[in-house]
CSV table of C-alpha atoms in Angstrom, one decimal:
chain,number,residue,atom,x,y,z
A,149,MET,CA,-49.5,65.2,61.6
A,150,THR,CA,-50.4,62.1,59.7
A,151,PRO,CA,-54.0,62.1,58.5
A,152,SER,CA,-56.3,59.6,60.2
A,153,HIS,CA,-56.9,56.4,58.4
A,154,ASP,CA,-60.4,55.0,57.8
A,155,ALA,CA,-62.2,52.8,55.4
A,156,VAL,CA,-62.4,55.5,52.7
A,157,HIS,CA,-59.4,57.8,53.3
A,158,ALA,CA,-56.0,56.2,53.3
A,159,SER,CA,-53.0,57.6,55.3
A,160,ALA,CA,-50.7,57.1,52.3
A,161,CYS,CA,-51.2,57.3,48.6
A,162,GLU,CA,-52.1,53.8,47.3
A,163,ASN,CA,-50.3,54.7,44.0
A,164,CYS,CA,-46.9,55.9,45.1
A,165,GLN,CA,-47.1,55.3,48.9
A,166,THR,CA,-46.4,59.0,49.7
A,167,LEU,CA,-47.9,60.2,53.0
A,168,LEU,CA,-51.0,62.2,52.3
A,169,GLN,CA,-51.5,65.8,53.5
A,170,GLY,CA,-54.9,66.4,52.0
A,171,GLY,CA,-57.5,65.1,49.6
A,172,PHE,CA,-54.9,64.5,46.8
A,173,CYS,CA,-51.4,63.2,46.7
A,174,HIS,CA,-49.0,66.1,46.2
A,175,VAL,CA,-46.6,63.8,44.3
A,176,CYS,CA,-48.7,61.9,41.7
A,177,GLY,CA,-52.0,63.8,42.1
A,178,GLN,CA,-54.2,60.7,42.8
A,179,ASN,CA,-57.4,61.3,44.8
A,180,ALA,CA,-57.2,60.1,48.4
A,181,HIS,CA,-60.7,58.9,48.3
A,182,ASN,CA,-61.0,55.2,47.6
A,183,PRO,CA,-64.0,54.7,45.2
A,184,LEU,CA,-64.1,51.0,46.0
A,185,ARG,CA,-64.9,51.7,49.6
A,186,SER,CA,-67.7,54.2,49.1
A,187,PHE,CA,-70.4,54.1,46.5
A,188,GLY,CA,-70.9,57.9,46.8
A,189,HIS,CA,-67.3,58.6,46.0
A,190,ALA,CA,-67.5,56.1,43.1
A,191,VAL,CA,-70.4,58.0,41.6
A,192,GLU,CA,-68.6,61.3,42.2
A,193,GLU,CA,-65.5,60.0,40.4
A,194,VAL,CA,-67.5,58.9,37.4
A,195,PHE,CA,-69.0,62.4,37.0
A,196,GLU,CA,-65.8,64.1,37.7
A,197,SER,CA,-63.8,62.1,35.2
A,198,PHE,CA,-66.2,62.4,32.3
A,199,TRP,CA,-68.6,65.3,32.8
A,200,HIS,CA,-66.4,67.2,35.3
A,201,LEU,CA,-69.6,68.8,36.6
A,202,ASP,CA,-68.1,71.3,39.1
A,203,GLY,CA,-68.4,75.0,39.1
A,204,ARG,CA,-66.3,75.3,35.9
A,205,ILE,CA,-68.9,73.8,33.6
A,206,PHE,CA,-71.5,76.4,34.6
A,207,ARG,CA,-69.0,79.2,34.4
A,208,THR,CA,-67.9,77.9,31.0
A,209,LEU,CA,-71.4,77.6,29.6
A,210,ARG,CA,-72.2,81.1,30.8
A,211,THR,CA,-69.1,82.5,29.2
A,212,LEU,CA,-69.8,80.6,26.0
A,213,LEU,CA,-73.0,82.4,25.5
A,214,SER,CA,-71.1,85.6,24.7
A,215,PRO,CA,-69.6,85.3,21.2
A,216,GLY,CA,-65.8,84.9,21.3
A,217,ARG,CA,-65.4,85.7,25.0
A,218,LEU,CA,-64.6,82.1,26.0
A,219,ALA,CA,-62.2,81.5,23.1
A,220,ASN,CA,-60.4,84.8,23.8
A,221,ALA,CA,-60.1,84.0,27.5
A,222,TYR,CA,-58.7,80.5,26.9
A,223,LEU,CA,-56.2,81.7,24.2
A,224,ALA,CA,-55.1,84.5,26.6
A,225,GLY,CA,-54.1,81.8,29.1
A,226,HIS,CA,-57.1,81.9,31.5
A,227,ARG,CA,-57.6,78.1,31.3
A,228,ALA,CA,-58.1,77.1,35.0
A,229,PRO,CA,-61.6,78.7,35.4
A,230,TYR,CA,-63.0,76.9,32.3
A,231,VAL,CA,-63.6,73.4,30.9
A,232,ALA,CA,-61.1,72.6,28.2
A,233,PRO,CA,-62.5,73.0,24.7
A,234,LEU,CA,-62.1,69.4,23.6
A,235,ARG,CA,-63.8,68.1,26.8
A,236,LEU,CA,-66.6,70.7,26.5
A,237,PHE,CA,-67.2,69.7,22.8
A,238,VAL,CA,-67.3,66.0,23.7
A,239,ILE,CA,-69.8,66.6,26.5
A,240,LEU,CA,-72.1,68.8,24.5
A,241,SER,CA,-72.0,66.8,21.3
A,242,VAL,CA,-72.8,63.5,23.0
A,243,LEU,CA,-75.5,65.0,25.2
A,244,THR,CA,-77.1,66.9,22.3
A,245,PHE,CA,-77.4,64.0,19.9
A,246,PHE,CA,-78.5,61.7,22.7
A,247,VAL,CA,-81.4,64.1,23.5
A,248,ALA,CA,-82.0,64.4,19.7
A,249,GLN,CA,-82.6,60.7,19.5
A,250,LEU,CA,-85.2,61.0,22.3
A,251,THR,CA,-87.0,64.1,21.1
A,252,LEU,CA,-86.9,64.1,17.3
A,253,HIS,CA,-89.1,61.5,15.7
A,254,PHE,CA,-90.3,60.4,12.3
A,255,GLY,CA,-93.6,58.5,12.1
A,256,GLU,CA,-94.3,55.5,10.0
A,257,VAL,CA,-94.3,56.2,6.3
A,258,LYS,CA,-97.9,55.6,5.1
A,259,LEU,CA,-99.0,55.2,1.5
A,260,PRO,CA,-101.6,57.7,0.4
A,261,LYS,CA,-105.2,56.7,0.6
A,262,PRO,CA,-106.8,56.1,-2.9
A,263,PRO,CA,-109.2,58.9,-4.0
A,264,PRO,CA,-113.0,58.2,-3.5
A,265,THR,CA,-115.1,57.3,-6.6
A,266,GLU,CA,-118.4,58.9,-7.6
A,267,ASP,CA,-120.3,56.6,-5.2
A,268,GLY,CA,-118.2,57.7,-2.3
A,269,LYS,CA,-116.3,54.3,-2.0
A,270,ALA,CA,-112.5,54.2,-2.0
A,271,ASN,CA,-111.1,53.4,-5.4
A,272,LEU,CA,-108.4,50.8,-4.8
A,273,VAL,CA,-107.2,51.0,-8.4
A,274,ALA,CA,-104.7,53.6,-9.5
A,275,ALA,CA,-105.4,55.4,-12.7
A,276,PRO,CA,-103.5,53.8,-15.6
A,277,ASP,CA,-102.2,57.2,-16.8
A,278,GLU,CA,-102.5,60.9,-16.1
A,279,SER,CA,-105.9,61.0,-18.0
A,280,GLY,CA,-107.7,59.7,-14.8
A,281,ILE,CA,-109.6,57.0,-16.7
A,282,THR,CA,-111.7,54.8,-14.4
A,283,PHE,CA,-114.2,52.0,-14.9
A,284,SER,CA,-117.0,54.3,-13.9
A,285,LYS,CA,-116.4,56.3,-17.1
A,286,GLN,CA,-116.7,53.3,-19.4
A,287,THR,CA,-120.1,52.9,-21.0
A,288,THR,CA,-119.8,49.5,-22.7
A,289,VAL,CA,-118.8,46.1,-21.4
A,290,ASP,CA,-116.1,45.7,-24.1
A,291,ALA,CA,-114.5,49.0,-23.0
A,292,VAL,CA,-114.5,47.8,-19.4
A,293,ILE,CA,-112.9,44.5,-20.4
A,294,LYS,CA,-110.3,46.2,-22.5
A,295,GLU,CA,-109.4,48.6,-19.7
A,296,ARG,CA,-109.3,45.8,-17.2
A,297,ASP,CA,-106.9,43.7,-19.3
A,298,GLN,CA,-104.6,46.7,-19.8
A,299,MET,CA,-104.5,47.4,-16.1
A,300,LEU,CA,-103.8,43.7,-15.2
A,301,GLU,CA,-101.1,43.5,-17.8
A,302,GLY,CA,-99.4,46.6,-16.5
A,303,LEU,CA,-99.7,45.5,-12.8
A,304,VAL,CA,-98.4,42.0,-13.5
A,305,ALA,CA,-95.5,43.3,-15.6
A,306,ALA,CA,-94.5,45.8,-12.9
A,307,ARG,CA,-94.8,43.1,-10.2
A,308,THR,CA,-92.1,41.0,-12.0
A,309,THR,CA,-89.6,43.8,-11.9
A,310,LEU,CA,-89.7,44.3,-8.1
A,311,PRO,CA,-86.5,43.4,-6.2
A,312,PRO,CA,-86.6,41.0,-3.2
A,313,GLY,CA,-86.5,43.9,-0.7
A,314,LEU,CA,-89.8,45.5,-2.0
A,315,GLY,CA,-92.1,42.7,-1.0
A,316,PHE,CA,-94.5,45.1,0.7
A,317,VAL,CA,-94.9,47.0,-2.6
A,318,ARG,CA,-95.7,43.6,-4.3
A,319,GLU,CA,-98.4,43.0,-1.7
A,320,ARG,CA,-100.0,46.4,-2.6
A,321,MET,CA,-99.9,45.4,-6.3
A,322,ASP,CA,-101.5,42.1,-5.5
A,323,GLN,CA,-104.4,44.0,-3.8
A,324,ASN,CA,-104.7,46.2,-6.8
A,325,ILE,CA,-104.9,43.2,-9.1
A,326,PHE,CA,-107.7,41.7,-7.1
A,327,ALA,CA,-109.5,45.1,-6.9
A,328,THR,CA,-109.1,45.7,-10.6
A,329,GLN,CA,-111.0,42.4,-11.4
A,330,ARG,CA,-113.6,43.1,-8.7
A,331,LEU,CA,-114.4,46.6,-9.7
A,332,ALA,CA,-114.5,45.6,-13.4
A,333,ARG,CA,-117.1,42.9,-12.6
A,334,GLU,CA,-119.1,45.4,-10.6
A,335,ARG,CA,-119.1,47.8,-13.6
A,336,ILE,CA,-120.0,45.1,-16.0
A,337,ALA,CA,-122.9,44.0,-13.8
A,338,GLN,CA,-124.2,47.6,-13.8
A,339,LEU,CA,-124.0,47.8,-17.6
A,340,GLN,CA,-125.2,44.3,-18.5
A,341,PRO,CA,-126.3,42.1,-15.6
A,342,ASP,CA,-126.6,39.0,-17.8
A,343,HIS,CA,-123.3,39.3,-19.7
A,344,PRO,CA,-121.5,35.9,-20.1
A,345,VAL,CA,-118.2,37.3,-18.7
A,346,LEU,CA,-119.8,37.5,-15.3
A,347,ALA,CA,-120.2,33.7,-15.2
A,348,GLN,CA,-116.5,33.2,-15.9
A,349,PRO,CA,-113.9,33.0,-13.1
A,350,ASP,CA,-111.4,35.8,-12.7
A,351,ARG,CA,-108.0,35.3,-14.2
A,352,TYR,CA,-106.5,35.8,-10.7
A,353,PRO,CA,-109.1,34.6,-8.1
A,354,GLU,CA,-109.1,36.8,-5.0
A,355,GLY,CA,-107.9,35.2,-1.8
A,356,GLN,CA,-105.5,32.8,-3.7
A,357,PRO,CA,-101.8,33.5,-4.1
A,358,LEU,CA,-100.7,34.9,-7.4
A,359,PRO,CA,-98.3,32.9,-9.6
A,360,GLU,CA,-94.7,33.0,-8.5
A,361,VAL,CA,-92.6,35.3,-10.7
A,362,PRO,CA,-88.8,35.9,-10.8
A,363,GLU,CA,-87.8,38.7,-8.6
A,364,GLY,CA,-86.0,41.7,-10.1
A,365,SER,CA,-83.6,44.2,-8.7
A,366,LEU,CA,-83.3,47.9,-8.1
A,367,ILE,CA,-80.0,47.7,-10.0
A,368,SER,CA,-79.3,46.1,-13.4
A,369,ILE,CA,-75.9,45.0,-14.6
A,370,GLY,CA,-75.6,44.1,-18.3
A,371,GLY,CA,-79.4,44.1,-18.6
A,372,LYS,CA,-79.7,41.5,-15.8
A,373,PRO,CA,-80.8,42.0,-12.2
A,374,PHE,CA,-78.0,42.7,-9.8
A,375,ASP,CA,-76.9,39.8,-7.6
A,376,ALA,CA,-73.8,40.0,-5.3
A,377,GLU,CA,-72.8,36.4,-6.3
A,378,THR,CA,-74.0,35.7,-9.8
A,379,ASN,CA,-74.2,39.2,-11.4
A,380,PRO,CA,-72.1,41.6,-9.3
A,381,VAL,CA,-70.9,45.1,-10.0
A,382,ARG,CA,-67.3,44.9,-11.2
A,383,ILE,CA,-64.9,47.9,-10.8
A,384,ASP,CA,-61.8,47.0,-12.8
A,385,TRP,CA,-59.3,49.2,-10.8
A,386,LEU,CA,-60.4,47.7,-7.5
A,387,PRO,CA,-58.8,44.5,-6.2
A,388,ASP,CA,-61.0,41.4,-5.8
A,389,PHE,CA,-61.5,41.7,-2.1
A,390,ALA,CA,-62.6,45.4,-2.4
A,391,ASN,CA,-65.1,44.4,-5.2
A,392,ARG,CA,-66.5,41.6,-2.9
A,393,TRP,CA,-66.9,44.0,0.0
A,394,PHE,CA,-68.6,46.6,-2.2
A,395,ASN,CA,-71.1,44.2,-3.7
A,396,LYS,CA,-71.8,42.8,-0.2
A,397,LYS,CA,-72.6,46.4,1.0
A,398,LEU,CA,-74.6,47.1,-2.2
A,399,ALA,CA,-76.8,44.0,-1.6
A,400,ARG,CA,-77.3,45.0,2.0
A,401,ALA,CA,-78.4,48.5,0.9
A,402,GLU,CA,-80.9,47.0,-1.5
A,403,LYS,CA,-82.4,44.7,1.2
A,404,ASN,CA,-82.7,47.7,3.5
A,405,VAL,CA,-85.0,49.6,1.2
A,406,PRO,CA,-88.2,48.2,2.9
A,407,ARG,CA,-86.7,48.5,6.4
A,408,VAL,CA,-86.0,52.2,5.9
A,409,THR,CA,-89.4,52.8,4.4
A,410,GLN,CA,-91.3,50.8,7.0
A,411,GLU,CA,-89.1,51.7,10.0
A,412,PRO,CA,-87.8,55.3,9.4
A,413,GLU,CA,-87.5,55.9,13.1
A,414,LEU,CA,-84.8,53.2,13.4
A,415,PHE,CA,-82.9,54.6,10.4
A,416,PHE,CA,-83.2,58.2,11.8
A,417,THR,CA,-82.0,57.2,15.3
A,418,ARG,CA,-79.0,55.5,14.0
A,419,LEU,CA,-78.2,58.4,11.7
A,420,ILE,CA,-78.4,60.9,14.5
A,421,GLY,CA,-76.2,58.6,16.7
A,422,SER,CA,-73.5,58.7,14.1
A,423,VAL,CA,-73.3,62.5,13.7
A,424,PRO,CA,-70.9,63.1,16.6
A,425,SER,CA,-68.4,60.8,14.9
A,426,ALA,CA,-68.6,62.9,11.7
A,427,LEU,CA,-68.1,66.1,13.8
A,428,PHE,CA,-64.8,64.8,15.1
A,429,VAL,CA,-63.6,64.8,11.5
A,430,LEU,CA,-65.2,68.1,10.5
A,431,VAL,CA,-64.0,70.2,13.5
A,432,PRO,CA,-60.2,69.7,12.7
A,433,VAL,CA,-60.9,70.4,9.0
A,434,PHE,CA,-62.8,73.6,9.9
A,435,ALA,CA,-59.8,74.6,12.1
A,436,LEU,CA,-57.5,74.1,9.0
A,437,LEU,CA,-59.8,76.4,7.0
A,438,LEU,CA,-59.4,79.0,9.7
A,439,LYS,CA,-55.7,78.6,9.6
A,440,PHE,CA,-55.6,79.3,5.8
A,441,ALA,CA,-58.1,82.2,6.1
A,442,TYR,CA,-56.2,83.9,8.9
A,443,ILE,CA,-52.6,82.9,7.9
A,444,GLU,CA,-51.5,86.5,8.2
A,445,THR,CA,-52.3,86.4,12.0
A,446,ARG,CA,-49.4,83.9,12.5
A,447,ARG,CA,-51.6,81.9,15.0
A,448,VAL,CA,-50.6,78.3,15.3
A,449,TYR,CA,-53.1,75.5,14.2
A,450,LEU,CA,-54.0,74.6,17.8
A,451,GLU,CA,-55.2,78.1,18.4
A,452,HIS,CA,-57.6,77.8,15.5
A,453,LEU,CA,-58.6,74.4,16.7
A,454,VAL,CA,-59.7,76.0,20.0
A,455,VAL,CA,-61.9,78.4,18.1
A,456,ALA,CA,-63.3,75.6,16.1
A,457,LEU,CA,-64.1,73.5,19.1
A,458,TYR,CA,-65.8,76.3,21.1
A,459,SER,CA,-67.8,77.3,18.0
A,460,HIS,CA,-69.0,73.8,17.4
A,461,ALA,CA,-69.7,73.4,21.1
A,462,TYR,CA,-72.0,76.4,20.9
A,463,LEU,CA,-73.7,75.0,17.8
A,464,CYS,CA,-74.4,71.8,19.8
A,465,LEU,CA,-75.8,73.9,22.6
A,466,CYS,CA,-78.1,75.6,20.2
A,467,PHE,CA,-79.2,72.4,18.6
A,468,LEU,CA,-79.8,71.0,22.1
A,469,ALA,CA,-82.1,74.0,22.8
A,470,ILE,CA,-83.9,73.3,19.5
A,471,CYS,CA,-84.5,69.7,20.5
A,472,LEU,CA,-85.9,70.7,23.8
A,473,VAL,CA,-88.1,73.4,22.2
A,474,GLN,CA,-89.4,70.8,19.7
A,475,ALA,CA,-90.1,68.3,22.6
A,476,ILE,CA,-92.1,71.0,24.4
A,477,GLY,CA,-93.9,71.8,21.2
A,478,ASN,CA,-94.8,68.1,20.7
A,479,LEU,CA,-96.4,68.1,24.2
A,480,PHE,CA,-98.9,70.7,22.9
A,481,ALA,CA,-99.1,69.4,19.4
A,482,SER,CA,-102.1,70.8,17.6
A,483,ASP,CA,-103.4,70.8,14.0
A,484,ASN,CA,-104.0,74.5,14.4
A,485,PHE,CA,-101.4,76.4,12.4
A,486,TRP,CA,-101.5,79.4,14.7
A,487,ALA,CA,-101.0,77.3,17.8
A,488,ALA,CA,-97.7,76.0,16.4
A,489,ILE,CA,-96.3,79.5,15.6
A,490,PRO,CA,-94.6,80.2,19.0
A,491,HIS,CA,-92.3,77.2,19.1
A,492,ARG,CA,-91.6,77.4,15.4
A,493,ALA,CA,-90.6,81.0,15.8
A,494,VAL,CA,-88.2,80.1,18.6
A,495,ILE,CA,-86.6,77.4,16.4
A,496,ILE,CA,-86.2,79.8,13.5
A,497,GLY,CA,-84.8,82.4,15.8
A,498,LEU,CA,-82.2,80.0,17.2
A,499,LEU,CA,-81.2,78.9,13.7
A,500,ALA,CA,-80.7,82.5,12.6
A,501,TRP,CA,-78.8,83.4,15.8
A,502,MET,CA,-76.3,80.6,15.2
A,503,GLY,CA,-75.0,82.3,12.0
A,504,VAL,CA,-74.9,85.7,13.8
A,505,TYR,CA,-73.1,84.2,16.7
A,506,LEU,CA,-70.4,82.6,14.5
A,507,LEU,CA,-69.8,85.8,12.6
A,508,TRP,CA,-69.6,87.8,15.8
A,509,MET,CA,-67.2,85.3,17.4
A,510,GLN,CA,-65.0,85.3,14.4
A,511,GLN,CA,-64.7,89.1,14.5
A,512,ARG,CA,-64.0,89.2,18.2
A,513,VAL,CA,-61.3,86.5,18.1
A,514,TYR,CA,-59.4,87.6,15.0
A,515,ARG,CA,-60.1,91.4,15.4
A,516,GLN,CA,-60.3,92.3,11.7
A,517,HIS,CA,-62.6,94.8,10.1
A,518,TRP,CA,-66.2,93.8,9.8
A,519,ILE,CA,-66.1,93.8,6.0
A,520,ILE,CA,-63.1,91.6,5.9
A,521,THR,CA,-64.6,89.3,8.5
A,522,LEU,CA,-67.8,89.1,6.7
A,523,LEU,CA,-66.0,88.2,3.4
A,524,LYS,CA,-64.0,85.5,5.1
A,525,PHE,CA,-67.0,84.2,7.0
A,526,SER,CA,-68.9,83.9,3.8
A,527,VAL,CA,-66.2,82.0,2.0
A,528,LEU,CA,-65.5,79.7,5.0
A,529,GLY,CA,-69.3,79.2,5.4
A,530,ALA,CA,-69.7,78.1,1.8
A,531,LEU,CA,-66.8,75.7,1.9
A,532,TYR,CA,-67.9,74.3,5.3
A,533,PHE,CA,-71.5,73.9,4.1
A,534,MET,CA,-70.3,71.8,1.1
A,535,MET,CA,-68.2,69.6,3.4
A,536,LEU,CA,-71.2,69.3,5.8
A,537,ILE,CA,-73.5,68.2,3.0
A,538,THR,CA,-70.9,65.7,1.8
A,539,ALA,CA,-70.5,64.3,5.3
A,540,LEU,CA,-74.3,64.1,5.7
A,541,ILE,CA,-74.7,62.2,2.4
A,542,SER,CA,-71.9,59.9,3.5
A,543,LEU,CA,-73.6,59.3,6.8
A,544,VAL,CA,-76.9,58.6,5.1
A,545,LEU,CA,-75.3,56.0,2.8
A,546,THR,CA,-73.3,54.4,5.6
A,547,THR,CA,-76.3,54.2,7.9
A,548,TRP,CA,-78.4,52.8,5.1
A,549,VAL,CA,-75.9,50.0,4.4
A,550,ASN,CA,-75.2,49.2,8.0
A,551,THR,CA,-78.8,49.4,9.4
């Protein structure tokens, strides 16, 4: 009997025109539901194609909690009940680092407050050296003037070396220059109220802009400040276009110094968002390490890749749990050390369990003696840790340049 035709269910497959006998075409496999005719089916298709949130995802996650059980089942041919390893890894990695962007935060970087002076007021002038000399310790006007001039000379000299991107530091130096003069006058007035120097104007009147000075650079080339156009970095063995690209990125990184300092949240968010891309490179490399470590098992590379994908999927799951625990801890944030112990203990426990899980999984999948497994696990862990650190450094530099 030909199925009834309505606005949502067609009587024949719209792809190959085969008469339908159920919810899917038995020739090409296309769904009989037309997502363009029903909003509900359209939403269902989105979830099914990307997340595939049917009973398998929950069965897969439940099985994944047991070290090595899911990988062994999949390698043994029991693939239908579970989500494929690559799809599971993609889902968990994207979800995990999306949640990480929402739950992990870094506040604004604030410069430390200056220490109070003897009279309880904030001392806006940093000590000129580690001896902690201040104007309050000077007992003569000449000593105050000498100390003031040394401070001003040092601050003005340092101000001229700042690169364009560190304008906010220059503003703090300007404040210190004005404060140096003000506090020096206050000290002179305490020592000798009628001293002639009090009738003279300050070298840098407060409230007026300081003299313009040439801006420096964080990088010097040939004793001169770096400039992508006039004084670039030149690597002889690179072609001209590569040197131009490198100098462009270097200039961008230098300009991003104040952005990263003033907006660490933006930098951190973009850094976290780029981690899944790095994992797509690290996972195949980890599978290659497993191949070399267990070459005597004669397993093909794709079998090791399955183990790598499921192990990284579990690590993403643990990191997701850490993010959620941290978010819950932030809701009950307290300055009390003891109040923060429970959620910190959970996070430390999850981090410790991640290593135990991976060791246990490796032993269950490859079925070698615990001592041999531990030895291989240690070597693989050390190599992978070095690769992970390298990848993180590369991510930080890439994010810094492209922020």
